[in-house]
Amino acid sequence: MKERYEELIKIINEADYNYHTLDNPTITDQEYDKYLRELFDIEKQNPSIIRSDSPSVRVGGKVLDEFKKVTHSIPMLSLSNVFNESEIEAFDNRIKKEGISPNYVCELKIDGLSVSLHYEKGKFISAATRGDGVIGEDITENVKTIKTVPLVLNKPIDIEVRGEIYMSKATFNNLNEKRKEKGLPLLQNPRNAAAGSVRQLDSKIAAARKLECWIYHLPNPEDYGITTHFAALEFMKDLGFRVNPNNKLVYNINELLEFIEYQTKNRDSLPYEIDGIVIKLNNIADQKKMGFTAKYPKWATAYKFPAREVLTKLVDIKFTVGRTGQITPNAVLEPVIVQGSTIRRATLHNEDFVKSKDLKIGDTVSIRKAADVIPEVVRVIKDRRDGTEKDFKMIKFCPICNEPLIKKDEQVDYFCLNPNCDARKIEGLIHFVSRKAMNIDGLGDRIIEDFYNMHFINNFVDIYRLGNHKKDLVELEGFGDKSIDNILNSIENSKSNSLERFIFALGIPNVGEKTSKILAKKYKTMTNFMEADFDELKSIYDIGEIIAKSIINYFSVDYNKIQVLELIKIGVNEKCLLTESVENKNFTEKTFVITGTLSSSRDEIREKIESLGGKVTDSVSKKTSVVIVGENPGSKYEKAQKFGIEIWNEEKLNEMMNK
Ligand code: IVH
């Protein structure tokens, strides 16, 4: 039994390492669960034999009264910061001035909290937070639950290593999702969430938080005969620690700047948050030569990404009405520049969002705008309140038509259900002409609003009758013959759009661009689509009950039906003209993952697969039907083999596409 017990510990620890540290599972979930259950049974029957490196410690259990204080034998230092190229150059020059010709290791600056891990004879003994750098807190029980922290090393050595504990973006979002459901206050960011989790006295809670860890520092490299930081990273990796694969050895400042540029762009595609790049002198002898200040090593620094968050004042909260009648509170902000663009407004989504952030009018708030992301209010700075702030109050009546607002089912949003509400109608018209819908050039949001208010257009059909008002329109300020002709031309051209645009333009709730395409392909004409029944709609791949219900509801309103028929009568094309969309049985309703380098770009392949009716996702799971493998494939290929998923090379892909 003892032998089996030891064997199980080895199997499970290895499986954890392969899955969590190498991201390369070697056994199936079922097998893993089976081994774990067997181990738990043995431990339950024979509590006296439980080993400290048993994976059963990962589930947590101990509840502490407090965290013990720990003194770090070597202080845990922080890093100095640099913010731009010239400060990086100055750092490089300070090193060169000491007669060093530097090589640097560049690393991602993980946004979490630093941890020191101690091992004796290769077994995990204890873990501590940084604290004030000299005295930290003993978080051993919680760190045991982190599956990327090995409980046993590949060599029976005594060692201290340091790294960063963090929470992935996905885990953070899930956690907040759950907190929202339970009505608990939301956590501000993954770093706070990780720090809060590490400081749980009940290690079961910490275990449930699914923290992760990257190791990046060996305080005593000389003890192991190691002379460079890069070799230290390799050494720690070989011992079984999780070392970030993005770490790079660079030989000059240009390579260093290139690394920064690349990682800055790549930042949002990482599954965890980083807040900069750490630059470390590679040679340990050179590090010694540079030495330390009281707070920082002089041989390393952190390049910090420009702030994505800026403080400003929440001047007011104004409500807007969307085309579905949804009411949105919007923050009116004192204009601020964030990452190069001026922000004046930010959506506050709904009443719950405003309440969860505890926003008051007049508050100082922190605004964030990541690249290509709409601005958002991150949090309120409560310290800045002076008592003059006004409470937020949700409105009860539509700000445009004054109808009472309604909450649908269990939803958080309020709606104006008046189909004749001016705001809803204007938004509906704006959507109808928009680029991805009927694509009518020249009819911008303002013009639609003006034409509506001047009673030239009241519904979709009126757009196609605008020509009747040509005489009046050319007289309007800012317009002339030519601009009106252009608008009328593009209205005329829009009549020949393919069906998917027509469907999308109607603005049926929950029917987006992608769904419209699926529906157009399926029904071929608007007339067919209008007659679709609920069960048939629901049975279409990628269309669920909510969408089906929404379509049925839309056409159950006579006015909507009449309007669509009128549009067809006026000459709006009702046929699906998608040509490339010959569906191919090898692709329809299948999910694909692409790995490695192929002769066309992944985006091109993705588009082609989608046009043939398939779906492309990023990670291999049980739902994956086929993994397409190019040159130098990643761990996805191995995962596919392990899970027995069908694998196609490029030749096979082309063959299937042409079948
Ligand atoms: S090296 C003496 N490397 O950033 C070496 N720190 O702002 C000290 N951090 O306290 C740390 N990623 O918590 C190092 N790759 C990395 C890091 C990193 C994140 C954190 C760490 C440190 C803080 C300094």
XYZ file of C-alpha atoms and ligand atoms in Angstrom:
683
model
C 0.000 0.000 0.000
C 2.827 2.371 0.962
C 4.476 1.674 -2.359
C 1.264 2.455 -4.250
C 0.882 5.630 -2.181
C 4.338 6.841 -3.162
C 3.671 5.909 -6.752
C 0.410 7.879 -6.775
C 2.133 10.985 -5.354
C 4.669 10.751 -8.138
C 2.083 10.237 -10.877
C -0.156 13.105 -9.720
C 2.665 15.566 -9.079
C 4.037 14.796 -12.524
C 0.600 15.204 -14.106
C 0.170 18.565 -12.314
C 3.575 19.686 -13.575
C 2.842 18.668 -17.149
C -0.589 20.238 -17.134
C -0.023 23.454 -15.193
C 3.658 24.255 -15.624
C 4.289 22.910 -19.112
C 0.714 23.411 -20.365
C 1.037 19.964 -21.864
C -1.314 17.404 -20.313
C -0.106 13.808 -20.321
C -3.145 12.085 -18.871
C -6.889 12.638 -19.303
C -9.026 14.410 -16.703
C -10.755 11.116 -15.902
C -7.461 9.325 -15.262
C -6.289 12.220 -13.099
C -9.468 12.159 -11.027
C -9.176 8.389 -10.626
C -5.621 8.627 -9.257
C -6.573 11.484 -6.968
C -9.518 9.562 -5.553
C -7.295 6.535 -4.934
C -4.777 8.742 -3.135
C -7.456 10.356 -0.991
C -8.823 6.945 -0.032
C -5.403 5.724 1.088
C -4.840 8.902 3.111
C -8.252 8.630 4.743
C -7.581 5.041 5.830
C -4.001 5.758 6.929
C -3.666 9.364 8.093
C -0.329 8.645 9.734
C 1.459 8.125 6.422
C 0.392 11.434 4.792
C 3.435 13.048 3.228
C 4.056 16.789 3.110
C 4.517 16.629 -0.664
C 1.244 14.804 -1.228
C -0.880 16.562 -3.868
C -3.765 16.337 -1.396
C -2.315 19.453 0.272
C -3.292 21.350 -2.897
C -6.951 21.408 -1.900
C -6.183 23.375 1.256
C -7.682 22.689 4.632
C -5.798 24.454 7.388
C -7.445 27.572 8.779
C -5.000 29.951 10.467
C -5.640 32.544 13.196
C -3.034 34.866 11.748
C -0.017 34.903 9.434
C 3.311 34.402 11.167
C 6.057 36.924 10.481
C 9.134 35.714 8.598
C 12.484 37.464 8.267
C 14.062 37.206 4.815
C 17.703 36.177 5.115
C 18.372 38.144 1.937
C 16.092 41.215 1.700
C 13.457 41.083 -1.021
C 14.132 44.254 -2.971
C 11.854 46.136 -5.267
C 12.880 47.594 -8.652
C 13.589 51.134 -9.804
C 11.384 52.332 -12.658
C 12.072 53.811 -16.073
C 9.354 55.227 -18.286
C 10.854 55.973 -21.681
C 13.678 55.326 -24.102
C 15.993 58.003 -22.753
C 15.671 56.701 -19.209
C 16.486 53.210 -20.491
C 19.556 54.653 -22.229
C 20.598 56.382 -19.009
C 20.336 53.037 -17.169
C 22.448 51.385 -19.880
C 25.012 54.218 -19.691
C 25.354 53.930 -15.915
C 26.283 50.283 -16.403
C 28.698 51.000 -19.251
C 30.336 53.694 -17.115
C 31.399 50.956 -14.706
C 33.340 49.363 -17.558
C 30.776 46.643 -18.147
C 29.725 45.643 -21.663
C 26.246 44.548 -20.765
C 24.026 41.681 -21.884
C 20.523 41.902 -20.499
C 17.780 39.458 -19.744
C 14.408 40.998 -20.566
C 11.407 39.630 -18.731
C 7.723 40.376 -18.524
C 6.835 42.311 -15.394
C 4.020 40.170 -14.043
C 1.368 42.186 -12.230
C 0.960 40.171 -9.062
C 2.789 39.942 -5.753
C 6.253 38.629 -5.117
C 6.855 35.485 -3.151
C 9.854 33.691 -1.743
C 9.803 29.877 -1.789
C 12.011 27.621 0.326
C 12.858 24.009 -0.414
C 14.857 21.577 1.677
C 16.222 18.409 0.118
C 14.027 19.196 -2.851
C 10.815 19.402 -0.826
C 8.677 22.514 -0.502
C 8.996 23.844 3.048
C 7.662 27.376 3.223
C 6.625 30.513 1.375
C 6.557 34.161 2.385
C 5.314 37.465 1.032
C 7.713 40.343 0.493
C 6.207 42.465 3.274
C 8.454 45.473 3.805
C 11.316 43.621 2.101
C 12.892 42.475 5.364
C 9.931 40.969 7.205
C 7.174 39.231 5.304
C 4.308 36.909 6.159
C 4.256 33.143 6.149
C 1.806 32.102 3.424
C 2.990 28.483 3.170
C -0.470 26.896 3.447
C -1.940 29.014 0.684
C 1.047 28.651 -1.629
C 0.828 24.859 -1.338
C -2.492 25.085 -3.157
C -0.923 26.784 -6.203
C -0.468 24.050 -8.757
C 2.344 25.794 -10.613
C 4.444 25.778 -7.430
C 6.173 22.372 -7.311
C 5.907 20.429 -4.056
C 8.953 18.326 -5.001
C 11.891 19.315 -7.189
C 13.797 17.193 -9.638
C 16.862 17.289 -7.357
C 17.006 16.885 -3.571
C 18.608 20.291 -2.991
C 18.160 23.135 -0.503
C 17.179 26.292 -2.340
C 15.325 29.600 -2.137
C 13.716 30.991 -5.286
C 11.549 34.047 -5.856
C 8.796 34.848 -8.244
C 5.370 36.339 -8.716
C 2.003 34.972 -7.692
C -0.786 36.181 -9.927
C -4.304 35.488 -11.110
C -4.996 34.984 -14.816
C -7.409 37.363 -16.540
C -9.851 34.495 -17.151
C -9.853 33.374 -13.504
C -10.291 36.980 -12.405
C -13.254 37.510 -14.720
C -14.867 34.253 -13.576
C -14.377 35.203 -9.959
C -15.994 38.596 -10.473
C -18.818 37.026 -12.469
C -19.555 34.767 -9.489
C -19.266 37.637 -7.026
C -21.688 39.648 -9.124
C -24.210 36.793 -9.055
C -23.909 36.655 -5.287
C -24.190 40.416 -4.951
C -20.664 40.741 -3.513
C -18.516 43.809 -4.298
C -16.369 43.299 -7.396
C -12.570 43.019 -7.156
C -10.705 45.844 -8.849
C -8.051 43.984 -10.808
C -6.243 40.629 -10.969
C -3.406 41.913 -8.772
C -5.704 42.861 -5.900
C -7.584 39.617 -6.373
C -4.307 37.639 -6.122
C -3.126 39.599 -3.086
C -6.473 39.127 -1.357
C -6.452 35.413 -2.122
C -2.956 34.891 -0.747
C -4.044 36.578 2.481
C -6.962 34.236 3.137
C -6.610 32.525 6.501
C -8.644 29.603 5.168
C -6.461 27.852 2.602
C -9.510 26.205 1.003
C -10.592 29.635 -0.191
C -7.112 30.312 -1.547
C -7.201 26.931 -3.339
C -10.471 27.833 -5.024
C -8.928 31.047 -6.386
C -6.711 29.123 -8.831
C -3.616 31.289 -8.435
C -0.536 30.761 -10.592
C 3.145 31.520 -10.237
C 6.125 32.452 -12.422
C 9.629 32.103 -10.952
C 12.185 34.752 -11.974
C 14.886 35.134 -9.327
C 17.532 32.980 -7.673
C 18.968 34.937 -4.716
C 22.119 32.796 -4.323
C 23.299 31.740 -7.780
C 26.913 31.263 -6.635
C 25.851 28.450 -4.293
C 25.015 26.424 -7.384
C 27.999 27.474 -9.476
C 25.832 29.656 -11.686
C 27.406 32.723 -13.300
C 24.590 34.304 -15.340
C 20.974 35.155 -14.653
C 19.892 33.414 -17.834
C 21.577 30.217 -16.648
C 19.834 30.656 -13.289
C 16.479 30.762 -15.084
C 17.376 27.575 -16.990
C 18.555 25.944 -13.770
C 15.279 26.762 -12.000
C 13.294 25.533 -14.985
C 15.166 22.218 -14.927
C 14.380 21.851 -11.234
C 10.679 21.963 -12.130
C 9.832 25.622 -11.570
C 7.600 27.489 -13.997
C 9.805 30.000 -15.776
C 8.263 32.398 -18.268
C 9.006 31.380 -21.879
C 9.063 35.023 -23.021
C 12.299 35.761 -21.142
C 14.957 36.804 -23.626
C 18.674 37.366 -23.560
C 19.601 40.481 -25.573
C 23.018 41.738 -26.537
C 22.450 45.448 -27.026
C 20.027 48.257 -26.342
C 18.402 48.026 -29.778
C 17.411 44.434 -29.195
C 16.153 45.494 -25.804
C 13.957 48.227 -27.301
C 12.654 45.779 -29.900
C 11.662 43.380 -27.133
C 9.806 46.180 -25.354
C 8.040 47.223 -28.540
C 6.969 43.674 -29.329
C 5.740 42.880 -25.826
C 3.896 46.191 -25.562
C 1.908 45.231 -28.650
C 1.466 41.655 -27.512
C 0.368 42.615 -24.019
C -3.375 42.279 -24.471
C -3.120 38.811 -25.969
C -1.410 37.391 -22.872
C -3.669 35.422 -20.529
C -2.360 37.418 -17.540
C -1.692 41.088 -16.799
C 1.773 42.590 -17.126
C 2.606 46.176 -16.246
C 6.021 46.506 -17.823
C 9.278 44.854 -18.771
C 12.043 43.992 -16.304
C 15.598 44.503 -17.538
C 18.316 42.574 -15.689
C 22.051 42.520 -16.188
C 22.844 38.949 -17.194
C 26.286 38.411 -15.747
C 26.226 37.779 -11.982
C 29.754 39.193 -11.554
C 28.555 42.372 -13.311
C 25.513 42.471 -11.014
C 27.848 42.321 -7.999
C 29.900 45.141 -9.431
C 26.845 47.364 -9.784
C 25.485 46.502 -6.321
C 22.390 47.888 -4.621
C 20.895 51.053 -3.210
C 18.908 50.691 0.018
C 15.791 49.832 -1.968
C 16.766 48.624 -5.403
C 19.372 46.583 -7.196
C 21.412 48.871 -9.481
C 21.781 45.994 -11.953
C 18.108 45.839 -12.850
C 15.219 48.166 -13.581
C 11.596 48.000 -14.626
C 10.310 49.731 -17.736
C 6.716 50.638 -16.847
C 4.067 50.790 -19.574
C 2.400 54.210 -19.897
C -0.546 54.603 -17.541
C -3.790 53.340 -18.948
C -5.676 54.943 -16.121
C -6.098 58.665 -15.604
C -8.083 60.562 -12.972
C -10.852 62.957 -13.901
C -14.142 64.289 -12.595
C -17.539 62.699 -13.109
C -19.469 65.844 -13.991
C -22.853 64.241 -14.612
C -24.646 61.019 -15.510
C -26.836 61.251 -18.610
C -29.173 58.565 -19.911
C -29.431 57.435 -23.523
C -31.974 55.212 -25.220
C -30.744 52.550 -27.622
C -32.588 51.170 -30.634
C -33.925 48.241 -28.589
C -35.140 50.737 -25.985
C -32.349 49.831 -23.586
C -31.531 52.672 -21.208
C -27.838 53.326 -20.613
C -26.415 55.682 -17.999
C -23.355 57.504 -19.386
C -20.618 59.274 -17.501
C -20.123 62.873 -18.595
C -16.475 63.510 -17.765
C -14.203 66.487 -17.496
C -12.238 65.888 -20.734
C -8.922 64.040 -20.220
C -6.305 62.596 -22.527
C -5.678 58.868 -22.079
C -3.102 57.224 -24.331
C -3.379 59.954 -26.915
C -7.143 60.400 -27.186
C -9.491 62.778 -25.421
C -12.178 61.106 -23.365
C -15.382 62.988 -22.601
C -17.880 60.205 -22.063
C -17.849 56.626 -20.907
C -20.648 54.114 -20.699
C -21.767 53.126 -17.227
C -23.742 50.163 -18.657
C -26.625 50.006 -16.189
C -27.869 50.778 -12.701
C -26.056 47.778 -11.142
C -22.738 48.883 -12.599
C -23.060 52.389 -11.146
C -24.069 50.957 -7.775
C -21.292 48.353 -7.717
C -18.750 51.139 -8.303
C -20.534 53.336 -5.762
C -20.355 56.340 -8.091
C -21.679 59.739 -7.082
C -21.958 62.775 -9.332
C -18.980 65.036 -8.623
C -16.679 62.124 -7.762
C -13.084 61.859 -8.903
C -12.905 58.695 -10.961
C -10.181 56.720 -12.623
C -10.668 56.263 -16.383
C -9.063 53.574 -18.453
C -8.667 53.189 -22.166
C -6.627 50.266 -23.407
C -5.648 50.134 -27.075
C -8.772 49.737 -29.229
C -10.970 49.493 -26.185
C -13.861 51.792 -25.359
C -13.180 54.026 -22.384
C -14.346 52.773 -19.038
C -14.679 54.072 -15.506
C -12.506 51.812 -13.391
C -13.147 53.071 -9.878
C -13.991 56.012 -7.721
C -11.352 57.686 -5.573
C -13.291 58.000 -2.351
C -10.528 59.916 -0.549
C -11.210 62.862 -2.843
C -14.812 63.303 -1.749
C -15.657 66.597 -0.033
C -19.316 65.949 0.753
C -20.728 67.913 -2.187
C -21.144 64.769 -4.334
C -24.675 63.823 -5.303
C -26.118 60.297 -5.128
C -26.925 58.513 -8.362
C -30.599 57.849 -8.962
C -31.904 55.553 -11.666
C -34.649 57.156 -13.747
C -38.114 55.601 -13.861
C -39.351 57.189 -17.111
C -37.866 57.360 -20.592
C -35.812 60.564 -20.862
C -37.108 61.052 -24.420
C -40.744 59.930 -24.557
C -41.539 59.844 -20.844
C -43.039 56.319 -20.943
C -42.458 54.297 -17.747
C -39.331 52.121 -17.986
C -39.588 48.349 -17.633
C -37.120 45.703 -16.477
C -37.388 42.567 -18.624
C -37.408 39.264 -16.690
C -34.379 39.005 -14.432
C -32.277 41.379 -16.516
C -30.416 44.295 -15.004
C -31.294 46.725 -17.800
C -34.289 48.992 -18.015
C -36.120 49.413 -21.305
C -38.381 51.932 -22.928
C -40.888 49.673 -24.672
C -42.595 52.429 -26.645
C -41.963 51.546 -30.327
C -42.667 55.154 -31.249
C -40.101 56.611 -28.879
C -38.125 59.119 -30.961
C -34.786 58.025 -29.527
C -35.412 54.376 -30.380
C -36.530 55.234 -33.884
C -33.540 57.460 -34.586
C -31.135 54.813 -33.263
C -32.899 52.204 -35.379
C -32.487 54.336 -38.494
C -28.825 55.012 -37.708
C -28.273 51.276 -37.409
C -30.175 50.571 -40.651
C -27.875 52.780 -42.753
C -24.659 51.872 -40.889
C -21.619 50.440 -42.630
C -22.162 46.823 -41.689
C -25.904 47.035 -42.356
C -27.271 48.721 -45.540
C -24.049 50.724 -45.841
C -25.591 53.990 -47.044
C -22.809 56.525 -47.358
C -23.441 60.147 -46.517
C -26.223 59.525 -44.011
C -24.298 60.088 -40.796
C -25.834 59.997 -37.308
C -26.415 63.759 -37.241
C -28.087 63.859 -40.641
C -30.397 60.986 -39.743
C -31.352 62.804 -36.557
C -31.976 66.067 -38.438
C -33.972 64.395 -41.247
C -36.038 62.604 -38.615
C -36.708 65.772 -36.672
C -37.627 67.585 -39.893
C -40.052 64.740 -40.687
C -38.308 63.658 -43.887
C -37.807 60.156 -42.520
C -39.756 58.326 -39.887
C -39.097 54.700 -40.831
C -36.867 52.530 -43.073
C -39.164 52.871 -46.078
C -38.976 56.669 -45.924
C -35.228 56.443 -46.580
C -36.008 55.029 -50.026
C -38.553 57.801 -50.606
C -36.141 60.606 -49.727
C -35.850 61.393 -53.455
C -39.438 62.731 -53.324
C -38.173 65.525 -51.063
C -35.158 66.421 -53.213
C -36.330 69.992 -53.792
C -36.590 70.682 -50.060
C -33.409 68.825 -49.206
C -31.124 70.786 -51.556
C -32.328 73.961 -49.901
C -31.102 72.834 -46.471
C -28.083 74.580 -45.035
C -24.913 72.600 -45.632
C -26.408 70.602 -48.507
C -26.444 71.189 -52.214
C -27.404 69.350 -55.391
C -24.243 67.336 -55.397
C -24.298 66.110 -51.821
C -27.978 65.197 -52.005
C -27.350 63.352 -55.285
C -24.560 61.419 -53.638
C -26.816 60.427 -50.765
C -29.629 59.435 -53.120
C -27.177 57.403 -55.195
C -25.904 55.469 -52.259
C -29.481 54.848 -51.122
C -30.238 53.476 -54.584
C -27.100 51.309 -54.533
C -28.038 49.840 -51.173
C -31.052 48.210 -52.825
C -28.772 45.589 -54.316
C -27.224 44.483 -51.027
C -27.251 40.819 -50.203
C -29.846 39.441 -47.778
C -27.538 39.209 -44.742
C -27.172 43.002 -44.684
C -30.929 43.459 -45.005
C -31.532 41.094 -42.067
C -28.864 42.745 -39.922
C -30.181 46.229 -40.777
C -33.609 45.457 -39.298
C -32.003 45.557 -35.864
C -33.811 42.517 -34.492
C -32.578 42.192 -30.890
C -29.798 39.580 -30.539
C -29.429 39.196 -34.323
C -25.931 40.436 -35.037
C -23.824 40.388 -38.164
C -22.742 36.778 -37.821
C -26.224 35.481 -37.076
C -27.611 37.438 -40.031
C -25.152 35.677 -42.304
C -26.151 32.261 -40.994
C -29.825 33.124 -41.467
C -29.321 34.508 -44.977
C -27.489 31.357 -46.027
C -30.157 29.160 -44.524
C -33.283 30.943 -45.803
C -31.979 32.394 -49.096
C -34.776 35.031 -49.292
C -36.320 37.494 -46.854
C -39.762 36.064 -47.592
C -38.616 32.594 -46.490
C -36.940 34.024 -43.417
C -40.057 35.913 -42.355
C -41.979 32.674 -42.360
C -39.461 30.681 -40.300
C -40.899 28.943 -37.277
C -39.427 28.769 -33.798
C -38.376 25.098 -33.785
C -36.724 25.379 -37.156
C -34.798 28.504 -36.121
C -33.692 26.911 -32.877
C -32.391 23.849 -34.672
C -29.918 25.912 -36.737
C -26.294 25.465 -35.676
C -25.151 28.452 -33.573
C -28.686 29.804 -33.103
C -30.210 29.349 -29.681
C -33.554 29.819 -28.048
C -33.040 33.511 -27.258
C -32.292 34.451 -30.864
C -35.115 32.274 -32.200
C -37.587 33.866 -29.778
C -36.412 37.323 -30.684
C -36.949 36.730 -34.426
C -40.419 35.294 -33.875
C -41.300 38.274 -31.660
C -40.073 40.731 -34.242
C -42.190 39.374 -37.082
C -45.209 38.917 -34.836
C -45.542 42.713 -34.908
C -47.570 43.553 -38.015
C -45.887 46.898 -38.456
C -42.460 45.232 -38.786
C -43.743 42.729 -41.327
C -45.483 45.392 -43.416
C -42.379 47.546 -43.418
C -40.155 44.697 -44.649
C -42.650 43.773 -47.392
C -42.810 47.429 -48.416
C -39.003 47.571 -48.633
C -39.009 44.533 -50.919
C -41.756 46.130 -53.022
C -39.720 49.320 -53.374
C -36.897 47.224 -54.790
C -34.635 46.254 -51.900
C -33.079 42.939 -52.894
C -34.326 40.101 -50.726
C -32.027 37.361 -52.048
C -28.863 35.979 -50.524
C -25.984 36.746 -52.882
C -23.199 35.146 -50.849
C -21.216 33.179 -53.388
C -18.203 31.945 -51.516
C -20.449 30.296 -49.038
C -20.774 26.917 -50.642
C -20.988 24.873 -47.532
C -18.662 21.952 -47.315
C -19.559 18.901 -45.257
C -15.986 18.556 -44.085
C -16.324 21.889 -42.280
C -19.930 22.559 -41.349
C -20.659 22.363 -37.643
C -17.036 21.422 -36.878
C -14.654 23.257 -34.586
C -11.058 23.771 -35.706
C -7.850 24.811 -33.962
C -4.819 25.977 -35.952
C -1.245 25.553 -34.680
C 2.177 26.118 -36.248
C 3.134 28.009 -39.397
C 1.158 27.446 -42.586
C 1.648 28.969 -46.030
C -1.225 31.440 -45.554
C -1.858 33.486 -42.445
C -4.061 32.130 -39.689
C -6.620 34.848 -40.342
C -6.892 33.838 -43.979
C -7.325 30.190 -43.056
C -9.843 31.106 -40.390
C -11.901 33.105 -42.881
C -11.839 30.285 -45.400
C -12.922 27.725 -42.807
C -15.706 30.000 -41.628
C -16.888 30.587 -45.159
C -17.203 26.816 -45.523
C -19.337 26.610 -42.415
C -16.722 25.731 -39.762
C -15.738 27.473 -36.556
C -12.178 28.293 -35.445
C -11.192 28.560 -31.777
C -7.903 29.191 -30.006
C -7.492 26.295 -27.651
C -7.821 22.550 -27.896
C -10.643 21.101 -25.826
C -12.992 18.168 -25.926
C -15.157 20.141 -28.326
C -12.372 20.483 -30.924
C -13.121 18.434 -34.034
C -9.877 18.926 -35.977
C -6.455 20.421 -35.231
C -4.694 21.862 -38.279
C -0.954 21.529 -37.888
C 1.664 23.608 -39.675
C 5.421 23.782 -39.213
C 6.816 24.004 -35.661
C 3.489 23.350 -33.991
C 3.039 24.210 -30.320
C 1.696 22.227 -27.412
C -1.734 22.225 -29.072
C -0.462 19.516 -31.424
C 0.621 17.320 -28.535
C -2.668 17.959 -26.762
C -4.559 16.926 -29.897
C -2.574 13.691 -30.081
C -3.184 12.975 -26.416
C -6.907 13.584 -26.740
C -7.087 11.570 -29.962
C -8.400 14.548 -31.966
C -8.303 14.388 -35.761
C -5.179 16.075 -37.141
C -4.814 17.598 -40.619
C -1.669 18.937 -42.203
C -1.857 21.681 -44.823
C -2.106 19.240 -47.700
C -5.063 17.495 -46.096
C -6.673 20.869 -45.327
C -6.451 21.896 -48.977
C -7.772 18.550 -50.109
C -10.774 18.854 -47.763
C -11.431 22.438 -48.822
C -11.568 21.433 -52.452
C -13.781 18.417 -51.945
S 12.928 40.933 -10.215
C 16.067 41.791 -7.206
N 11.402 40.124 -12.202
O 7.893 43.778 -9.723
C 15.019 41.315 -8.144
N 10.374 41.338 -10.446
O 8.254 46.623 -9.081
C 13.691 41.859 -7.822
N 7.947 41.611 -10.713
O 8.816 43.373 -6.370
C 12.539 41.438 -8.620
N 7.777 40.523 -12.596
O 7.040 41.752 -7.380
C 11.452 40.783 -11.024
N 10.205 39.310 -14.008
C 10.239 39.959 -12.843
C 9.082 40.506 -12.254
C 9.195 41.203 -11.048
C 7.118 41.174 -11.671
C 7.516 42.423 -9.545
C 8.115 42.007 -8.231
C 8.887 43.228 -7.746
C 8.158 44.329 -8.460
C 9.011 45.589 -8.570
